[in-house]
Coordinates of C-alpha atoms in Angstrom, one line a residue:
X40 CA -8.3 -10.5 -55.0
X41 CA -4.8 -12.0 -54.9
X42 CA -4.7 -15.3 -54.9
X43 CA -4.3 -17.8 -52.4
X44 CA -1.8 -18.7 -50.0
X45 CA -0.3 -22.2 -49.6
X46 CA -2.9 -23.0 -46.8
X47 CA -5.4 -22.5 -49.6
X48 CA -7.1 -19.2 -47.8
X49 CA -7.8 -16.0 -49.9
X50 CA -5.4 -13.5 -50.2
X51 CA -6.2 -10.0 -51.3
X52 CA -4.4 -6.8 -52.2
X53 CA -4.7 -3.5 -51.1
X54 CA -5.0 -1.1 -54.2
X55 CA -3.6 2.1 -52.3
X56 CA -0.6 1.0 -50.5
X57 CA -0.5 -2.3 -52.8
X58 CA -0.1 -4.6 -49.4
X59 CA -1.4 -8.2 -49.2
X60 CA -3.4 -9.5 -46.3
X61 CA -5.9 -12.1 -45.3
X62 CA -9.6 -11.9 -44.2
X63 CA -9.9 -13.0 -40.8
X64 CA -12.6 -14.5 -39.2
X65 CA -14.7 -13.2 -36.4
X66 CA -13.0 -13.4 -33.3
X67 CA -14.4 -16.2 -30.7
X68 CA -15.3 -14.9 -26.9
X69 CA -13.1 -16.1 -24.6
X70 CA -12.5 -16.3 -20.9
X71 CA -10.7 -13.0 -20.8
X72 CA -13.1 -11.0 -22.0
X73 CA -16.1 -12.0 -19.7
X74 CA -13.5 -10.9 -17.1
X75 CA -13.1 -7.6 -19.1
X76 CA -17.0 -7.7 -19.0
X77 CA -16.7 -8.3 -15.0
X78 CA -14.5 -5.3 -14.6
X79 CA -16.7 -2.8 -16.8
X80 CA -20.1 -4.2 -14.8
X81 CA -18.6 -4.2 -11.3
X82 CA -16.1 -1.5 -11.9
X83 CA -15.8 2.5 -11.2
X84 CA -14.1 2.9 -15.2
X85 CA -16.1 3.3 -18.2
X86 CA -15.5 2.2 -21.9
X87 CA -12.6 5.1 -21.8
X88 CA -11.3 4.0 -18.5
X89 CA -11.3 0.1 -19.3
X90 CA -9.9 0.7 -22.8
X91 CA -6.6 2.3 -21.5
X92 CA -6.4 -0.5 -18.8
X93 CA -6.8 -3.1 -21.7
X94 CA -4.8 -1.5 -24.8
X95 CA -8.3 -2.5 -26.9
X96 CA -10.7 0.4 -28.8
X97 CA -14.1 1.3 -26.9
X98 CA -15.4 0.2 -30.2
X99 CA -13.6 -3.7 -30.0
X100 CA -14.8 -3.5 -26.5
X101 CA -18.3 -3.1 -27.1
X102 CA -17.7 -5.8 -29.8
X103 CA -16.8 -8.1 -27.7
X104 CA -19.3 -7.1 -25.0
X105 CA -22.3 -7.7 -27.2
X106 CA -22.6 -11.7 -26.6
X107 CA -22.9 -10.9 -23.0
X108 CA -25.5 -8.0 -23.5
X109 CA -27.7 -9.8 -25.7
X110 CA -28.1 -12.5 -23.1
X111 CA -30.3 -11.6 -20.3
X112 CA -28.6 -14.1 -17.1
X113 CA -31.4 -16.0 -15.5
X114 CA -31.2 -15.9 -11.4
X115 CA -32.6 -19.8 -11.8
X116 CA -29.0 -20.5 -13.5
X117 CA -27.7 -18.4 -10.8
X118 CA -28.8 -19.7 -7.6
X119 CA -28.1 -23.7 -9.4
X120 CA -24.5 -22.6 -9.9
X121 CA -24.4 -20.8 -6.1
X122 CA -27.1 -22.4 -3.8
X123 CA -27.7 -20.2 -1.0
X124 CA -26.0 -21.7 2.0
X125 CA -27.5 -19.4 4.7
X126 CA -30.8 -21.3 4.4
X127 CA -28.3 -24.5 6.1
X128 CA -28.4 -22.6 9.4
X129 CA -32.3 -22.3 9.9
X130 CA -31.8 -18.8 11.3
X131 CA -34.2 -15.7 11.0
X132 CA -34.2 -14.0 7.8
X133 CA -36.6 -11.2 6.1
X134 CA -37.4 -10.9 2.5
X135 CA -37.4 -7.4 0.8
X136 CA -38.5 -6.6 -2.5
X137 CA -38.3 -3.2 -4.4
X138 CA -38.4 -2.3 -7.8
X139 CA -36.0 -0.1 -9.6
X140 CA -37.9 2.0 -12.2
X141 CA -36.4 2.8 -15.9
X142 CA -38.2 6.0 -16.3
X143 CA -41.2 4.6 -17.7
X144 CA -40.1 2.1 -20.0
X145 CA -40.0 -0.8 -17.3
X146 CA -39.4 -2.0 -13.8
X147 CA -36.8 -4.7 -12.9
X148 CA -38.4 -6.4 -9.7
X149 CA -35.3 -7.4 -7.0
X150 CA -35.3 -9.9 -4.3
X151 CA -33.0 -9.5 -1.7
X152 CA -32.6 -11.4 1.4
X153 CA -31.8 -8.7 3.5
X154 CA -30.6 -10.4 6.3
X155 CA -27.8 -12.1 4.6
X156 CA -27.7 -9.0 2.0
X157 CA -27.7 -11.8 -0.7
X158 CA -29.8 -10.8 -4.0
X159 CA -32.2 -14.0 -4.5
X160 CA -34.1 -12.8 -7.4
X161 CA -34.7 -10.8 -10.2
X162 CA -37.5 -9.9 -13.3
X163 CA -38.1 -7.2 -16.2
X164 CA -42.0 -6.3 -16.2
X165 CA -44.0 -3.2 -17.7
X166 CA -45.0 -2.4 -14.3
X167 CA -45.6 -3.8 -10.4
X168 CA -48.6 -5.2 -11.1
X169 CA -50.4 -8.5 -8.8
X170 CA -50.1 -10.5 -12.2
X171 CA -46.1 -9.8 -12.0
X172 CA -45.3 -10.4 -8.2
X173 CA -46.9 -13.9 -8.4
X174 CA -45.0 -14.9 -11.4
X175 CA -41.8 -13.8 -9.7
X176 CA -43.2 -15.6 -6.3
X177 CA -43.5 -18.9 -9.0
X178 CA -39.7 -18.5 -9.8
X179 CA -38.6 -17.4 -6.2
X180 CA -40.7 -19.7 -4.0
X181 CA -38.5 -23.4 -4.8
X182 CA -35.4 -21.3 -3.4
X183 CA -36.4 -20.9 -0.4
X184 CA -38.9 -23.5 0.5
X185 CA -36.2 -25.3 2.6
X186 CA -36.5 -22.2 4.4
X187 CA -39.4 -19.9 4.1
X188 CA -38.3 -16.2 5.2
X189 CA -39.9 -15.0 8.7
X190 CA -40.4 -11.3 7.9
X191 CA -41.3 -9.5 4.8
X192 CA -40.3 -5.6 4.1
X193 CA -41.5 -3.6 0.9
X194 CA -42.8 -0.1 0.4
X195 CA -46.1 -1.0 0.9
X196 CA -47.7 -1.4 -2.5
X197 CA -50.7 -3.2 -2.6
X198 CA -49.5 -5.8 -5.5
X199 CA -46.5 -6.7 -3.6
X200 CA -48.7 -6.7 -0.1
X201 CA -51.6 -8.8 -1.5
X202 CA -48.9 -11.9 -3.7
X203 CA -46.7 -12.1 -0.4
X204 CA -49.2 -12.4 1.8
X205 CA -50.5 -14.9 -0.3
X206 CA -47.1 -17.2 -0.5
X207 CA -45.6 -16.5 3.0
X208 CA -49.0 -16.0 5.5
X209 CA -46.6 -16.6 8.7
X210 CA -44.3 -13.9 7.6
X211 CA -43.9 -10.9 10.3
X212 CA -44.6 -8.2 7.5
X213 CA -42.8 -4.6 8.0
X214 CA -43.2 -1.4 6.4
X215 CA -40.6 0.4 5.3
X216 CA -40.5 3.6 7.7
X217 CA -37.8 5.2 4.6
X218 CA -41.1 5.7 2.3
X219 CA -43.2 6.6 5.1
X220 CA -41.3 9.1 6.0
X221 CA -40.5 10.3 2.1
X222 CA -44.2 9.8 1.5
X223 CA -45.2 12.1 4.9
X224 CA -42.4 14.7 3.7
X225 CA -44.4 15.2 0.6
X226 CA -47.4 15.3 1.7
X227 CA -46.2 18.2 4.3
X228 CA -44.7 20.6 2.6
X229 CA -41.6 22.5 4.7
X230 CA -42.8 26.0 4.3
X231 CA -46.2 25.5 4.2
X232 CA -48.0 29.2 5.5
X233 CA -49.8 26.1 7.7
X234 CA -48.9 25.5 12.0
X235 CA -50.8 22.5 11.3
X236 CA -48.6 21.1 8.1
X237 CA -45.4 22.4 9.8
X238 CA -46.3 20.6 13.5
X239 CA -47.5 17.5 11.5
X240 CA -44.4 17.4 9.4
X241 CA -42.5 17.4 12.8
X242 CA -44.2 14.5 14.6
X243 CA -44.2 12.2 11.2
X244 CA -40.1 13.3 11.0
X245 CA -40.1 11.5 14.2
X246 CA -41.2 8.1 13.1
X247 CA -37.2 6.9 12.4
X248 CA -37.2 7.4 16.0
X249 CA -39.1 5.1 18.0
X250 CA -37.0 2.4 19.0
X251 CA -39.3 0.8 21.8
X252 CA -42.4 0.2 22.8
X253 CA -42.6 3.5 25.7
X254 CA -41.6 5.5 22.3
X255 CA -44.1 4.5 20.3
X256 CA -46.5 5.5 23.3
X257 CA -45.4 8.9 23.0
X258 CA -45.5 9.3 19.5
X259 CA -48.6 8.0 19.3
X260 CA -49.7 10.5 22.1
X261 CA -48.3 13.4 20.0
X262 CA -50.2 12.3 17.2
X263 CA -53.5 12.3 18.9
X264 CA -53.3 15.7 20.4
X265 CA -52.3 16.6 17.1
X266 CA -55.8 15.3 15.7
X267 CA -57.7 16.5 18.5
X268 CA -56.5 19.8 17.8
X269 CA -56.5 20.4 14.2
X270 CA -59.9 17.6 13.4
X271 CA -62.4 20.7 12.2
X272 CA -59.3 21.7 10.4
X273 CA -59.2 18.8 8.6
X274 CA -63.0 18.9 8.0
X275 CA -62.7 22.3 6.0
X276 CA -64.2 21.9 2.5
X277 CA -64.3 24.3 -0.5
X278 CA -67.0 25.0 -2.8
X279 CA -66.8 24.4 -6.4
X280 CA -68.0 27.3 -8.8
X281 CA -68.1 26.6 -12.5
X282 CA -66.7 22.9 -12.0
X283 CA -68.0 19.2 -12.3
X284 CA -67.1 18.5 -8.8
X285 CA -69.7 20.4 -5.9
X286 CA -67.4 20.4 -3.5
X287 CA -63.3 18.7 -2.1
X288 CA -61.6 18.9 1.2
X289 CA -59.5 21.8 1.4
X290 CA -56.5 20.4 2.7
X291 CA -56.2 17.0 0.5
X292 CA -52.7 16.6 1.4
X293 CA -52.7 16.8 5.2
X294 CA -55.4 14.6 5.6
X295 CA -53.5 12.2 3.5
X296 CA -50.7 12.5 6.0
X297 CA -52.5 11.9 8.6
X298 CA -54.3 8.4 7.4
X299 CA -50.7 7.8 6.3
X300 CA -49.5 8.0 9.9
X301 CA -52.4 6.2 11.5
X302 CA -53.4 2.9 9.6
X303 CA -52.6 -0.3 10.1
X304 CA -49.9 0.2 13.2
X305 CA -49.4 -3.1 13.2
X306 CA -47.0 -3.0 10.0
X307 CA -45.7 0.2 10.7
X308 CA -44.3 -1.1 13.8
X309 CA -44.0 -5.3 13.9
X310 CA -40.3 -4.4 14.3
X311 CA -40.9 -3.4 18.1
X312 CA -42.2 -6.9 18.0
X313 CA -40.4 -9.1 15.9
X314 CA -36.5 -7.7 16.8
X315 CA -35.2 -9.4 13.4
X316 CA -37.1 -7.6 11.5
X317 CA -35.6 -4.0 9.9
X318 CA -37.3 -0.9 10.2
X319 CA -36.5 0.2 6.5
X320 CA -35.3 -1.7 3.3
X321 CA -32.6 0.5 2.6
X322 CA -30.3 -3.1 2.0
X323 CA -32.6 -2.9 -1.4
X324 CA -32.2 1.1 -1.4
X325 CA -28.9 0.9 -1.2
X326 CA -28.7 -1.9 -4.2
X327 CA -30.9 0.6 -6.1
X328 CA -28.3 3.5 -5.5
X329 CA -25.8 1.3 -6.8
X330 CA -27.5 0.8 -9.8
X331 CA -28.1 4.2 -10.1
X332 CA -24.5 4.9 -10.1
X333 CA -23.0 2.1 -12.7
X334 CA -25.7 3.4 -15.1
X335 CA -24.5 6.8 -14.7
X336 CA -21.3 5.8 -15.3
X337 CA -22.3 4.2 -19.1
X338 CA -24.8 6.5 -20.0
X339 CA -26.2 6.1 -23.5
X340 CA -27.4 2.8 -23.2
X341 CA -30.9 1.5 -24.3
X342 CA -33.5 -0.1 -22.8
X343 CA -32.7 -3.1 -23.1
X344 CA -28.9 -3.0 -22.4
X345 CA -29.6 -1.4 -19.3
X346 CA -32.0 -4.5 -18.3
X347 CA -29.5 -6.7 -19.0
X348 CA -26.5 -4.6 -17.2
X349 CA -28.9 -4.8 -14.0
X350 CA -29.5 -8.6 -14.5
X351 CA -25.8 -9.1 -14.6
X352 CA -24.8 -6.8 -12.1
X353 CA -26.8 -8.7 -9.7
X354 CA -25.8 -11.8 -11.0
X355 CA -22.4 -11.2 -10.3
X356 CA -23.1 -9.7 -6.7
X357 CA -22.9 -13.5 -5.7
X358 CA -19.4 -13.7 -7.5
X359 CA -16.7 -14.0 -4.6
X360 CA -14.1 -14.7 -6.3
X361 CA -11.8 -16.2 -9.8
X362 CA -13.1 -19.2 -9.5
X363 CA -16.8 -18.4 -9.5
X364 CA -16.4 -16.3 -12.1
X365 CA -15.1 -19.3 -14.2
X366 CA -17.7 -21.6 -13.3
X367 CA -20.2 -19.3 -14.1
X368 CA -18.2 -19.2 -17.7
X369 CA -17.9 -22.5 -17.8
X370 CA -21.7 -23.1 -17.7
X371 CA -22.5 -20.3 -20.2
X372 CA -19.7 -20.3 -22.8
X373 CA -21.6 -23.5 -25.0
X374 CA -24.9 -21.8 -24.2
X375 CA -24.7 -18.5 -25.4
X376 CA -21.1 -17.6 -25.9
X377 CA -19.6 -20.4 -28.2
X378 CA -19.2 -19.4 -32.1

């Protein structure tokens, strides 16, 4: 210590060079650094990139960064600040939802109007479970009960299926041909020793396709033959020796495939019906890729800083321009920021 200075703060003294200086205080967030936070979360740089662009330390930047990373943004506070004008015009739109997996620490749930490409929604949960949709359903339903959506898209898991169904039972609802057709390529192996795999794999390759009704006839003629020629193949069954289990179908997979390809029509295809409706959610695939990317670009991150770079990255996906980015700092800065 080294006395005080005429202000009356504390003065010290260093003991190696013998210079005097004065403790200062944490440094208070301000509006230019949740613009430095916008720029790492929307950006292409990482904490390298952004700290030659801003003449500040990766290690002052992540300083600064933590407020925002300890808060998780809520889409509630989100669609308040930016209603959803879309819903004015009383159009057609469809509803997707996907999850985009952690590894297997979590699942953040997304909710995108894919019509308008406009992300409505958004949750952390252990896993896709019925318990989980319905909460998110509680949260999403007031935003769009002015205008409930008119189609539906998902991967067809039955938790999502059974909670939408439930909330929106005059919704068109379309599966997403994108996992069929992933699903169908696992199942059917391409160098499978089998004609039956190999000409099964073809025919369920040509479900992106059907574009009208007369091809959807064909297909579905293709697919018949298909079982008409290979059903005893399908029965064949192998004998257990030495195991708990007398007996399994020997080809497990293909006959997977094939009750892949032939339930339920009616959700494979409502898009040959209802011509608003998509045949895949890759809107929501493609938000997934992005995600995939920005996290690849700041690897190292833990679980929970990677939920909350998702939450914000969607949040600011309805950002358009300077001066939504300061409303939305204008509304947070007392809540979580201020201090």
């Amino acid at each position: 210590r080294n006395g005080f200075t005429k202000k009356g703060k504390r003065r010290y003294l260093c003991l190696e060079c013998r210079s005097s200086f004065i403790r200062k205080k944490n440094r208070k967030v301000i509006f230019e650094d949740f613009i430095n936070f916008y720029s790492f979360i929307k950006g292409k740089q990482n904490k390298e990139g952004l700290s030659e662009k801003t003449h500040l330390s990766r290690t002052t930047l992540w300083r600064r960064f933590t407020p925002f990373f300890s808060y998780l943004i809520s889409p509630d506070k989100i669609n308040k600040l930016f209603p959803v004008v879309s819903f004015l015009c009383w159009k057609p739109w469809v509803l997707g939802l996907d999850g985009k997996w952690l590894r297997r620490l979590g699942v953040v749930m997304i909710y995108r109007d894919v019509t308008d490409r406009i992300n409505l929604y958004w949750s952390c949960h252990p896993s896709e479970s019925y318990e989980a949709i319905r909460k998110d359903l509680d949260g999403l339903y007031p935003v769009v009960e002015n205008n409930l959506p008119d189609g539906l898209i998902s991967d067809w898991k039955n938790s999502i299926v059974a909670s939408t169904e439930a909330y929106f039972p005059d919704a068109a609802y379309q599966r997403c041909l994108s996992h069929l057709k992933r699903q169908s390529s696992r199942l059917l192996p391409l160098r499978s020793p089998y004609a039956a795999t190999q000409e099964l794999r073809k025919i369920a390759l040509e479900i992106m396709h059907i574009y009208d009704p007369s091809d959807f006839y064909d297909w579905t003629v293709k697919l018949n033959v298909w079982i008409e020629k290979y059903s005893l193949f399908l029965k064949e069954k192998t004998i257990g020796v030495g195991t708990r289990k007398k007996w399994w179908y020997t080809h497990g997979n293909l006959r997977r495939a094939i009750r892949v390809l032939t339930q339920k029509h009616e959700y494979t295809f409502a898009y040959l019906k209802n011509p608003f409706l998509p045949k895949t959610n890759n809107s929501l695939e493609g938000t997934n890729s992005q995600i995939d990317t920005k996290l690849g670009i700041h690897r190292g991150m833990k679980f929970n800083q990677q939920v909350s770079f998702i939450f914000w990255l969607l949040a600011f996906s309805r950002i358009k321009d300077l001066s939504d980015l300061k409303k939305l700092w204008d509304s947070l800065k007392n809540e979580i920021f201020a201090g």
